[in-house]
Amino acid sequence: MSTGQIEFPVELVSLLRRTSKLAALTGAGVSQESGLRTFRDAQVGLWAQYRPEDLASPEAFQRDPKLVWDWYAWRREAVKGVRPNPGHYALAEIGKHVPEFTLIIQNVDGLHRMAGNQNVLELHGNIQRVRCADCRTFAETWDDDTESVPRCRECGGLRRPDVVWFGEALPRAQLEAAVEAARACDFFFSIGTSGVVQPAASLAFAAHNRGAVVIEINAEPTPLTAKADYAFHGKSGEILPRFVEAVWG
Ligand SMILES: [Zn+2]
């Protein structure tokens, strides 16, 4: 079905127009529509010999910090070639109309912020930020073309990307705020996410259990589809702008 035929139910449109509390969770599908390959598919060229698990972990960084640093420098370069898509911008637009809009994201590429989204909870961090591996001090600028991994100006520790690696916990404050937003919202959007990676996947169910209307937008059905009040299958970059136009246009 082409999104040209998608009809948004009248009752949904009118309820959304009056909502003041909306939360949305986005995943890999949203970045893919910008042309960014997933973590796994992006392992090409020099990096094809490594599995992401062997590069995105505290153990990998301990073993060979320069290798891990170079991989992230390469991934940041890949992001430079892509731009936010209409779905990213539509979410920023929702933020202008809904007083309490919380955007919960799993992608680390920084595209949501680039599109002007405010109040973003980054569950997995952001590869565009770097912090000290020891004292957590953030660095605003750094040099990717060095012989060795840049060091922290405060304590001399190694700098690392501010992302959540395999085996690491999600940032507690961000996760708690996400759970709180899911429980308090009237509408919860699950967008471009498979609905299988925990704890993010549980957010839609938390919203559902608290009586929120759950809306799924994804390329294909997921484990959430059966529980969602509304499910739209297609590109979020096509469906979201139409949604925004129908409700707030
Ligand atoms: Zn430090």
Coordinates of N, CA and C and ligand atoms in Angstrom, one line a residue:
M1 N 0.8 -1.2 0.0 CA 0.0 0.0 0.0 C 0.9 1.2 0.0
S2 N 0.6 2.2 -0.9 CA 1.4 3.4 -0.9 C 0.8 4.3 0.2
T3 N 1.7 5.2 0.7 CA 1.3 6.1 1.8 C 0.3 7.1 1.3
G4 N 0.2 7.2 0.0 CA -0.8 8.1 -0.6 C -2.2 7.8 -0.2
Q5 N -2.4 6.5 0.0 CA -3.7 6.0 0.4 C -4.0 6.0 1.9
I6 N -3.0 6.3 2.7 CA -3.2 6.2 4.1 C -4.2 7.3 4.6
E7 N -5.2 6.8 5.3 CA -6.2 7.7 5.9 C -6.0 7.6 7.4
F8 N -5.9 8.8 8.0 CA -5.8 8.8 9.4 C -7.2 8.9 10.0
P9 N -7.6 8.0 10.9 CA -9.0 8.0 11.4 C -9.3 9.4 12.0
V10 N -10.5 9.9 11.8 CA -10.9 11.2 12.2 C -10.8 11.4 13.7
E11 N -11.2 10.3 14.5 CA -11.2 10.4 15.9 C -9.8 10.5 16.5
L12 N -8.9 9.8 15.8 CA -7.4 9.9 16.2 C -6.9 11.3 15.9
V13 N -7.2 11.9 14.8 CA -6.8 13.2 14.4 C -7.3 14.3 15.4
S14 N -8.6 14.1 15.8 CA -9.1 15.2 16.7 C -8.6 15.0 18.1
L15 N -8.4 13.8 18.6 CA -7.8 13.6 19.9 C -6.3 14.1 20.0
L16 N -5.6 13.8 18.9 CA -4.2 14.2 18.9 C -4.1 15.7 18.9
R17 N -5.0 16.4 18.2 CA -5.0 17.8 18.2 C -5.1 18.5 19.5
R18 N -5.8 17.8 20.5 CA -6.0 18.3 21.8 C -5.0 17.8 22.8
T19 N -4.1 16.9 22.4 CA -3.2 16.3 23.4 C -2.1 17.3 23.9
S20 N -1.8 17.1 25.1 CA -0.7 18.0 25.6 C 0.5 17.1 26.0
K21 N 0.3 15.8 26.1 CA 1.5 14.9 26.5 C 1.6 13.8 25.5
L22 N 2.7 13.9 24.8 CA 3.0 12.9 23.7 C 4.5 12.5 23.9
A23 N 4.7 11.1 23.7 CA 6.0 10.6 23.7 C 6.3 9.8 22.5
A24 N 7.5 9.8 21.9 CA 7.8 9.0 20.7 C 9.1 8.4 20.9
L25 N 9.2 7.1 20.5 CA 10.4 6.3 20.5 C 10.8 6.0 19.1
T26 N 12.0 6.4 18.7 CA 12.5 6.1 17.4 C 13.6 5.1 17.4
G27 N 13.8 4.4 16.3 CA 14.9 3.4 16.2 C 15.6 3.4 14.8
A28 N 16.3 2.4 14.5 CA 17.2 2.3 13.4 C 16.5 2.6 12.0
G29 N 15.2 2.3 11.9 CA 14.5 2.5 10.6 C 14.5 4.0 10.2
V30 N 14.5 4.9 11.2 CA 14.5 6.3 10.9 C 15.8 6.7 10.3
S31 N 16.9 6.2 10.8 CA 18.2 6.5 10.3 C 18.4 5.9 8.9
Q32 N 17.9 4.7 8.7 CA 18.0 4.0 7.4 C 17.4 4.8 6.3
E33 N 16.3 5.5 6.6 CA 15.6 6.3 5.6 C 16.5 7.5 5.2
S34 N 17.5 7.9 6.0 CA 18.4 8.9 5.6 C 19.5 8.4 4.8
G35 N 19.5 7.1 4.6 CA 20.6 6.4 3.8 C 21.7 5.9 4.7
L36 N 21.5 6.0 6.0 CA 22.6 5.5 6.9 C 22.4 4.0 7.1
R37 N 23.5 3.2 6.8 CA 23.3 1.8 7.0 C 23.4 1.4 8.5
T38 N 22.8 0.3 8.8 CA 22.8 -0.1 10.2 C 24.3 -0.5 10.6
F39 N 24.5 -0.4 11.9 CA 25.7 -0.9 12.5 C 26.3 -2.1 11.8
R40 N 25.5 -3.1 11.6 CA 26.0 -4.4 11.0 C 26.3 -4.3 9.5
D41 N 25.4 -3.7 8.8 CA 25.5 -3.6 7.4 C 26.6 -2.7 7.0
A42 N 27.0 -1.8 7.9 CA 28.0 -0.8 7.5 C 29.4 -1.3 7.7
Q43 N 29.6 -2.5 8.1 CA 31.0 -3.1 8.2 C 31.6 -3.4 6.9
V44 N 32.1 -2.4 6.2 CA 32.7 -2.6 4.9 C 34.1 -2.2 4.8
G45 N 34.8 -2.6 3.8 CA 36.2 -2.2 3.6 C 37.1 -2.7 4.7
L46 N 37.9 -1.8 5.2 CA 38.8 -2.1 6.3 C 38.1 -2.7 7.5
W47 N 36.9 -2.4 7.7 CA 36.2 -2.8 8.9 C 35.4 -4.1 8.8
A48 N 35.4 -4.6 7.5 CA 34.6 -5.9 7.3 C 35.1 -7.1 8.1
Q49 N 36.4 -7.0 8.5 CA 36.9 -8.2 9.3 C 36.5 -8.2 10.7
Y50 N 35.9 -7.1 11.2 CA 35.5 -7.0 12.6 C 34.0 -7.1 12.7
R51 N 33.5 -7.7 13.8 CA 32.1 -7.7 14.2 C 31.9 -6.5 15.1
P52 N 30.7 -5.8 15.0 CA 30.5 -4.6 15.8 C 30.8 -4.9 17.3
E53 N 30.4 -6.2 17.7 CA 30.6 -6.5 19.1 C 32.0 -6.5 19.5
D54 N 32.9 -6.7 18.5 CA 34.3 -6.7 18.9 C 35.0 -5.3 18.9
L55 N 34.1 -4.3 18.5 CA 34.7 -2.9 18.5 C 33.9 -2.0 19.5
A56 N 32.6 -2.4 19.7 CA 31.8 -1.5 20.6 C 31.6 -2.1 22.0
S57 N 32.7 -2.3 22.7 CA 32.7 -2.8 24.0 C 33.8 -2.3 24.9
P58 N 33.6 -2.2 26.2 CA 34.7 -1.7 27.0 C 36.0 -2.6 26.9
E59 N 35.8 -3.9 26.7 CA 36.9 -4.8 26.5 C 37.7 -4.5 25.3
A60 N 37.0 -4.2 24.2 CA 37.7 -3.8 22.9 C 38.5 -2.6 23.1
F61 N 37.9 -1.6 23.8 CA 38.6 -0.3 24.0 C 39.8 -0.5 24.9
Q62 N 39.7 -1.4 25.9 CA 40.8 -1.7 26.8 C 42.0 -2.3 26.0
R63 N 41.6 -3.3 25.1 CA 42.5 -4.0 24.4 C 43.2 -3.2 23.3
D64 N 42.5 -2.4 22.6 CA 43.1 -1.6 21.5 C 42.3 -0.3 21.3
P65 N 42.5 0.7 22.2 CA 41.8 1.9 22.2 C 41.8 2.6 20.8
K66 N 43.0 2.6 20.2 CA 43.1 3.3 18.9 C 42.3 2.7 17.8
L67 N 42.1 1.4 17.8 CA 41.3 0.7 16.8 C 39.8 1.1 17.0
V68 N 39.4 1.1 18.2 CA 38.0 1.5 18.5 C 37.8 3.0 18.2
W69 N 38.7 3.8 18.6 CA 38.7 5.3 18.3 C 38.6 5.5 16.7
D70 N 39.4 4.8 16.0 CA 39.4 5.0 14.5 C 38.1 4.5 13.9
W71 N 37.5 3.5 14.5 CA 36.2 3.0 13.9 C 35.1 4.1 14.1
Y72 N 35.1 4.7 15.3 CA 34.1 5.8 15.5 C 34.4 7.0 14.6
A73 N 35.7 7.3 14.4 CA 36.0 8.4 13.5 C 35.5 8.1 12.2
W74 N 35.6 6.9 11.7 CA 35.1 6.5 10.4 C 33.6 6.6 10.4
R75 N 32.9 6.2 11.4 CA 31.5 6.2 11.5 C 31.0 7.7 11.5
R76 N 31.7 8.6 12.2 CA 31.3 10.0 12.2 C 31.5 10.6 10.8
E77 N 32.5 10.1 10.0 CA 32.6 10.5 8.6 C 31.4 10.1 7.8
A78 N 31.0 8.9 8.1 CA 29.8 8.3 7.3 C 28.6 9.2 7.6
V79 N 28.4 9.6 8.8 CA 27.3 10.4 9.2 C 27.3 11.8 8.5
K80 N 28.5 12.3 8.3 CA 28.7 13.6 7.6 C 28.0 13.7 6.2
G81 N 27.9 12.5 5.6 CA 27.4 12.4 4.3 C 25.8 12.3 4.2
V82 N 25.2 12.2 5.4 CA 23.7 12.1 5.4 C 23.1 13.3 6.1
R83 N 21.8 13.5 5.7 CA 21.0 14.6 6.3 C 19.8 14.0 7.0
P84 N 19.2 14.7 7.9 CA 17.9 14.3 8.5 C 16.9 14.2 7.3
N85 N 15.9 13.3 7.5 CA 14.9 13.1 6.5 C 13.6 13.7 7.0
P86 N 12.6 13.7 6.1 CA 11.3 14.4 6.5 C 10.7 13.9 7.8
G87 N 11.0 12.7 8.2 CA 10.5 12.1 9.4 C 11.1 12.8 10.6
H88 N 12.5 13.1 10.6 CA 13.2 13.8 11.6 C 12.5 15.2 11.8
Y89 N 12.3 15.9 10.6 CA 11.8 17.2 10.7 C 10.3 17.2 11.2
A90 N 9.5 16.2 10.8 CA 8.2 16.1 11.3 C 8.1 16.0 12.8
L91 N 9.0 15.3 13.4 CA 9.1 15.1 14.8 C 9.4 16.5 15.5
A92 N 10.3 17.2 14.9 CA 10.6 18.6 15.4 C 9.4 19.4 15.3
E93 N 8.6 19.3 14.3 CA 7.4 20.0 14.1 C 6.3 19.7 15.2
I94 N 6.2 18.4 15.6 CA 5.3 18.0 16.6 C 5.7 18.7 17.9
G95 N 7.0 18.8 18.1 CA 7.5 19.5 19.4 C 7.0 20.9 19.5
K96 N 6.7 21.5 18.4 CA 6.3 22.9 18.4 C 4.8 23.0 18.8
H97 N 4.1 21.9 18.6 CA 2.6 22.0 18.8 C 2.2 21.3 20.1
V98 N 2.9 20.4 20.6 CA 2.6 19.6 21.8 C 3.4 20.1 23.0
P99 N 2.7 20.7 24.0 CA 3.4 21.3 25.2 C 4.4 20.3 25.8
E100 N 4.0 19.1 26.0 CA 5.0 18.1 26.6 C 5.3 17.0 25.7
F101 N 6.3 17.2 24.9 CA 6.6 16.2 23.9 C 8.0 15.7 24.2
T102 N 8.1 14.4 24.5 CA 9.4 13.7 24.8 C 9.8 12.8 23.6
L103 N 10.9 13.1 23.1 CA 11.5 12.2 22.0 C 12.5 11.3 22.6
I104 N 12.3 10.0 22.5 CA 13.2 9.0 23.1 C 13.9 8.3 21.9
I105 N 15.2 8.4 21.8 CA 15.8 7.9 20.6 C 16.9 6.8 20.9
Q106 N 17.0 5.9 20.0 CA 18.0 4.8 20.2 C 19.2 5.0 19.2
N107 N 19.1 5.8 18.2 CA 20.2 6.0 17.2 C 21.2 7.0 17.8
V108 N 22.5 6.7 17.5 CA 23.6 7.5 18.0 C 24.1 8.5 17.0
D109 N 23.5 8.7 15.9 CA 24.0 9.5 14.8 C 23.9 11.0 14.9
G110 N 23.0 11.4 15.8 CA 22.8 12.9 16.0 C 21.9 13.5 15.0
L111 N 21.2 12.8 14.2 CA 20.3 13.4 13.1 C 19.1 14.0 13.7
H112 N 18.6 13.5 14.8 CA 17.4 14.1 15.4 C 17.7 15.6 15.9
R113 N 18.8 15.7 16.5 CA 19.2 17.1 17.0 C 19.5 18.0 15.8
M114 N 20.1 17.4 14.8 CA 20.4 18.2 13.6 C 19.1 18.7 13.0
A115 N 18.0 18.0 13.1 CA 16.7 18.4 12.5 C 16.0 19.4 13.5
G116 N 16.6 19.8 14.6 CA 16.1 20.8 15.5 C 15.2 20.3 16.6
N117 N 15.3 18.9 16.8 CA 14.5 18.4 17.9 C 15.0 18.8 19.3
Q118 N 14.1 19.2 20.2 CA 14.5 19.6 21.5 C 14.0 18.5 22.5
N119 N 14.4 18.5 23.7 CA 13.9 17.5 24.7 C 14.1 16.1 24.2
V120 N 15.3 15.8 23.8 CA 15.6 14.5 23.2 C 16.3 13.6 24.3
L121 N 15.8 12.4 24.5 CA 16.4 11.5 25.5 C 17.2 10.5 24.6
E122 N 18.5 10.5 24.8 CA 19.4 9.6 24.0 C 19.7 8.4 24.8
L123 N 19.0 7.3 24.5 CA 19.2 6.1 25.3 C 20.5 5.4 25.1
H124 N 21.1 5.6 23.9 CA 22.4 4.9 23.6 C 23.5 5.9 23.4
G125 N 23.3 7.2 23.7 CA 24.4 8.2 23.6 C 24.4 8.8 22.2
N126 N 25.6 9.3 21.8 CA 25.7 10.1 20.6 C 27.1 10.1 20.1
I127 N 27.4 9.6 18.9 CA 28.8 9.5 18.4 C 29.4 10.8 18.1
Q128 N 28.6 11.8 18.1 CA 29.1 13.2 17.9 C 29.6 13.8 19.2
R129 N 29.5 13.1 20.3 CA 30.1 13.6 21.5 C 31.2 12.6 22.0
V130 N 32.2 13.2 22.7 CA 33.3 12.5 23.2 C 33.5 12.8 24.6
R131 N 33.8 11.8 25.4 CA 34.1 12.1 26.9 C 35.2 11.3 27.3
C132 N 35.7 11.6 28.5 CA 36.8 10.9 29.1 C 36.3 9.6 29.6
A133 N 37.1 8.5 29.4 CA 36.8 7.2 29.8 C 36.9 7.1 31.3
D134 N 37.7 7.9 32.0 CA 37.9 7.8 33.4 C 37.0 8.8 34.2
C135 N 37.1 10.1 33.9 CA 36.4 11.1 34.7 C 35.1 11.6 34.1
R136 N 34.8 11.1 32.9 CA 33.5 11.5 32.1 C 33.5 12.9 31.7
T137 N 34.5 13.7 31.8 CA 34.5 15.1 31.3 C 34.3 15.1 29.8
F138 N 33.4 15.9 29.3 CA 33.1 16.0 27.9 C 34.1 16.8 27.2
A139 N 34.4 16.5 25.9 CA 35.2 17.3 25.1 C 34.4 17.9 23.9
E140 N 34.5 19.2 23.7 CA 33.8 19.9 22.7 C 34.5 19.7 21.3
T141 N 35.8 19.7 21.3 CA 36.5 19.5 20.1 C 37.6 18.5 20.3
W142 N 38.0 17.8 19.2 CA 39.1 16.9 19.3 C 39.6 16.6 17.9
D143 N 40.7 16.0 17.9 CA 41.4 15.7 16.6 C 41.3 14.2 16.3
D144 N 40.7 13.8 15.2 CA 40.6 12.4 14.8 C 41.8 11.9 14.2
D145 N 42.7 12.8 13.7 CA 43.9 12.3 12.9 C 45.1 12.2 13.7
T146 N 45.0 11.7 14.9 CA 46.2 11.7 15.8 C 46.8 10.2 15.8
E147 N 48.1 10.2 16.2 CA 48.7 8.9 16.2 C 48.1 8.0 17.3
S148 N 47.7 8.7 18.4 CA 47.1 7.9 19.5 C 45.8 8.5 19.9
V149 N 45.1 7.9 20.7 CA 43.8 8.4 21.2 C 44.0 9.7 22.0
P150 N 43.2 10.7 21.7 CA 43.4 12.0 22.4 C 43.1 11.7 23.9
R151 N 43.8 12.5 24.7 CA 43.6 12.4 26.2 C 42.8 13.5 26.8
C152 N 42.2 13.3 27.9 CA 41.4 14.2 28.7 C 42.3 15.3 29.2
R153 N 41.8 16.6 29.1 CA 42.6 17.7 29.6 C 42.6 17.8 31.1
E154 N 41.6 17.2 31.7 CA 41.4 17.2 33.2 C 42.3 16.2 33.9
C155 N 42.2 15.0 33.4 CA 42.9 13.9 34.2 C 43.9 13.1 33.4
G156 N 44.0 13.3 32.1 CA 44.9 12.6 31.3 C 44.4 11.2 30.8
G157 N 43.1 10.9 31.2 CA 42.6 9.6 30.8 C 42.3 9.6 29.3
L158 N 42.0 8.4 28.7 CA 41.7 8.3 27.3 C 40.3 8.8 27.0
R159 N 40.1 9.5 25.9 CA 38.8 9.9 25.5 C 38.2 8.8 24.7
R160 N 36.8 8.7 24.8 CA 36.0 7.7 24.1 C 34.7 8.3 23.6
P161 N 34.1 7.7 22.6 CA 32.8 8.2 22.2 C 31.8 8.1 23.3
D162 N 30.9 9.0 23.4 CA 29.8 9.0 24.5 C 28.7 8.2 24.0
V163 N 28.9 6.9 23.9 CA 27.9 5.9 23.4 C 27.8 4.8 24.4
V164 N 26.7 4.1 24.4 CA 26.6 2.9 25.3 C 27.1 1.7 24.5
W165 N 28.1 1.0 25.1 CA 28.6 -0.1 24.4 C 28.0 -1.4 24.9
F166 N 28.2 -2.5 24.2 CA 27.7 -3.8 24.6 C 28.3 -4.1 26.0
G167 N 27.4 -4.5 26.9 CA 27.8 -4.8 28.2 C 27.7 -3.6 29.2
E168 N 27.4 -2.5 28.6 CA 27.3 -1.3 29.5 C 25.8 -1.0 29.7
A169 N 25.5 -0.4 30.9 CA 24.1 0.0 31.2 C 23.7 1.3 30.5
L170 N 22.4 1.4 30.2 CA 21.9 2.6 29.6 C 22.1 3.7 30.6
P171 N 22.2 5.0 30.2 CA 22.3 6.1 31.1 C 21.1 6.2 32.0
R172 N 21.3 6.1 33.3 CA 20.2 5.9 34.2 C 19.2 7.1 34.1
A173 N 19.7 8.3 34.1 CA 18.8 9.5 34.1 C 17.9 9.5 32.9
Q174 N 18.5 9.2 31.7 CA 17.8 9.2 30.5 C 16.7 8.1 30.4
L175 N 17.1 6.9 30.9 CA 16.2 5.8 30.9 C 15.0 6.1 31.9
E176 N 15.3 6.6 33.0 CA 14.2 6.9 34.0 C 13.3 8.0 33.4
A177 N 13.8 9.0 32.8 CA 13.0 10.0 32.2 C 12.1 9.5 31.1
A178 N 12.7 8.5 30.3 CA 11.9 7.9 29.2 C 10.8 7.1 29.8
V179 N 11.0 6.3 30.8 CA 10.0 5.5 31.5 C 8.9 6.4 32.0
E180 N 9.3 7.5 32.6 CA 8.4 8.5 33.2 C 7.5 9.1 32.1
A181 N 8.1 9.4 31.0 CA 7.4 10.0 29.9 C 6.4 9.0 29.3
A182 N 6.8 7.8 29.2 CA 5.9 6.7 28.6 C 4.7 6.5 29.5
R183 N 4.9 6.6 30.8 CA 3.8 6.3 31.7 C 2.9 7.5 31.8
A184 N 3.4 8.7 31.6 CA 2.6 9.9 31.7 C 1.9 10.4 30.5
C185 N 2.3 9.9 29.3 CA 1.8 10.4 28.0 C 0.4 10.0 27.7
D186 N -0.3 10.7 26.9 CA -1.6 10.3 26.3 C -1.5 9.6 25.1
F187 N -0.4 9.9 24.3 CA -0.1 9.2 23.0 C 1.3 8.8 23.0
F188 N 1.5 7.5 22.6 CA 2.9 7.0 22.4 C 3.1 6.5 21.0
F189 N 4.1 7.1 20.3 CA 4.5 6.7 19.0 C 5.7 5.8 19.0
S190 N 5.6 4.6 18.4 CA 6.8 3.8 18.2 C 7.1 3.8 16.7
I191 N 8.3 4.4 16.4 CA 8.6 4.7 15.0 C 10.0 4.0 14.6
G192 N 9.9 3.2 13.5 CA 11.1 2.7 12.9 C 11.9 1.8 13.9
T193 N 11.2 1.1 14.8 CA 12.0 0.3 15.7 C 11.3 -1.1 15.8
S194 N 12.2 -2.1 15.9 CA 11.7 -3.5 15.8 C 10.9 -3.9 17.0
G195 N 11.0 -3.2 18.1 CA 10.2 -3.6 19.3 C 10.7 -4.8 20.0
V196 N 12.0 -5.2 19.7 CA 12.5 -6.4 20.4 C 13.7 -6.1 21.3
V197 N 14.3 -4.9 21.1 CA 15.5 -4.6 22.0 C 15.0 -4.0 23.3
Q198 N 15.3 -4.6 24.4 CA 15.0 -4.1 25.7 C 16.1 -3.2 26.2
P199 N 15.8 -2.3 27.1 CA 14.5 -2.0 27.7 C 13.6 -1.0 26.8
A200 N 14.2 -0.6 25.7 CA 13.4 0.4 24.9 C 12.0 -0.2 24.5
A201 N 12.0 -1.5 24.1 CA 10.8 -2.1 23.7 C 9.7 -2.0 24.7
S202 N 10.1 -2.1 26.0 CA 9.0 -2.1 27.0 C 8.3 -0.8 27.2
L203 N 8.9 0.3 26.7 CA 8.3 1.6 26.9 C 6.9 1.7 26.3
A204 N 6.7 1.1 25.1 CA 5.4 1.2 24.4 C 4.4 0.4 25.3
F205 N 4.8 -0.7 25.9 CA 3.9 -1.5 26.7 C 3.6 -0.7 28.0
A206 N 4.6 0.0 28.5 CA 4.3 0.8 29.7 C 3.3 1.8 29.5
A207 N 3.4 2.4 28.3 CA 2.4 3.5 27.9 C 1.1 2.9 27.7
H208 N 1.0 1.7 27.0 CA -0.2 1.0 26.8 C -0.9 0.6 28.1
N209 N -0.1 0.1 29.1 CA -0.7 -0.3 30.3 C -1.2 0.9 31.2
R210 N -0.7 2.1 30.9 CA -1.2 3.2 31.6 C -2.3 3.9 30.9
G211 N -2.8 3.3 29.8 CA -4.0 3.8 29.1 C -3.7 4.8 27.9
A212 N -2.4 4.9 27.6 CA -2.1 5.8 26.4 C -2.5 5.1 25.1
V213 N -2.8 5.9 24.2 CA -3.1 5.4 22.8 C -1.7 5.2 22.2
V214 N -1.5 3.9 21.7 CA -0.2 3.5 21.1 C -0.3 3.5 19.6
I215 N 0.6 4.2 18.9 CA 0.6 4.3 17.5 C 1.9 3.8 17.0
E216 N 1.9 2.8 16.1 CA 3.1 2.2 15.6 C 3.3 2.7 14.1
I217 N 4.5 3.2 13.8 CA 4.8 3.5 12.4 C 6.1 2.7 12.1
N218 N 6.0 1.7 11.2 CA 7.2 0.9 10.9 C 7.1 0.3 9.6
A219 N 8.2 -0.1 9.0 CA 8.2 -0.7 7.6 C 7.4 -2.0 7.6
E220 N 7.5 -2.8 8.7 CA 6.8 -4.0 8.7 C 6.2 -4.3 10.1
P221 N 5.3 -5.2 10.3 CA 4.7 -5.5 11.6 C 5.8 -5.9 12.6
T222 N 5.6 -5.7 13.9 CA 6.5 -6.1 14.9 C 5.7 -6.7 16.0
P223 N 6.4 -7.2 17.1 CA 5.7 -7.8 18.2 C 4.7 -6.8 18.9
L224 N 4.9 -5.5 18.6 CA 4.1 -4.5 19.2 C 2.7 -4.3 18.5
T225 N 2.8 -4.7 17.2 CA 1.6 -4.4 16.3 C 0.3 -4.8 16.9
A226 N 0.3 -6.0 17.4 CA -1.0 -6.6 17.9 C -1.6 -5.7 19.1
K227 N -0.7 -5.1 19.8 CA -1.1 -4.3 21.0 C -1.4 -2.9 20.7
A228 N -0.8 -2.4 19.6 CA -0.9 -1.0 19.2 C -2.4 -0.7 18.9
D229 N -2.8 0.5 19.2 CA -4.2 0.9 18.9 C -4.3 1.2 17.4
Y230 N -3.2 1.8 16.9 CA -3.1 2.0 15.4 C -1.8 1.6 14.9
A231 N -1.7 1.0 13.8 CA -0.4 0.6 13.2 C -0.4 1.1 11.7
F232 N 0.6 1.8 11.3 CA 0.8 2.2 10.0 C 2.1 1.7 9.4
H233 N 2.0 0.9 8.3 CA 3.3 0.3 7.8 C 3.7 1.0 6.6
G234 N 4.9 1.5 6.6 CA 5.5 2.2 5.5 C 6.7 3.1 6.0
K235 N 7.1 4.0 5.2 CA 8.3 4.9 5.6 C 7.8 6.0 6.6
S236 N 8.5 6.1 7.7 CA 8.2 7.2 8.6 C 8.4 8.5 8.0
G237 N 9.3 8.6 7.1 CA 9.6 9.9 6.4 C 8.5 10.3 5.5
E238 N 7.6 9.4 5.2 CA 6.4 9.7 4.4 C 5.1 9.9 5.3
I239 N 5.0 8.9 6.2 CA 3.8 8.9 7.1 C 3.8 10.1 8.1
L240 N 4.9 10.3 8.8 CA 4.9 11.4 9.8 C 4.6 12.8 9.3
P241 N 5.2 13.2 8.2 CA 4.8 14.5 7.7 C 3.3 14.6 7.3
R242 N 2.7 13.5 6.8 CA 1.3 13.5 6.5 C 0.5 13.6 7.8
F243 N 1.0 12.9 8.8 CA 0.3 13.0 10.1 C 0.3 14.4 10.7
V244 N 1.5 15.0 10.6 CA 1.6 16.4 11.1 C 0.7 17.3 10.4
E245 N 0.6 17.1 9.1 CA -0.2 18.0 8.2 C -1.7 17.8 8.6
A246 N -2.1 16.5 8.8 CA -3.5 16.2 9.1 C -3.9 16.7 10.5
V247 N -3.0 16.7 11.4 CA -3.4 17.0 12.8 C -3.1 18.5 13.1
W248 N -2.0 19.0 12.7 CA -1.6 20.4 13.1 C -1.4 21.3 11.9
G249 N -1.7 20.8 10.7 CA -1.5 21.6 9.5 C -2.5 22.7 9.3
Ligands
ZN1 ZN 39.3 12.7 32.5

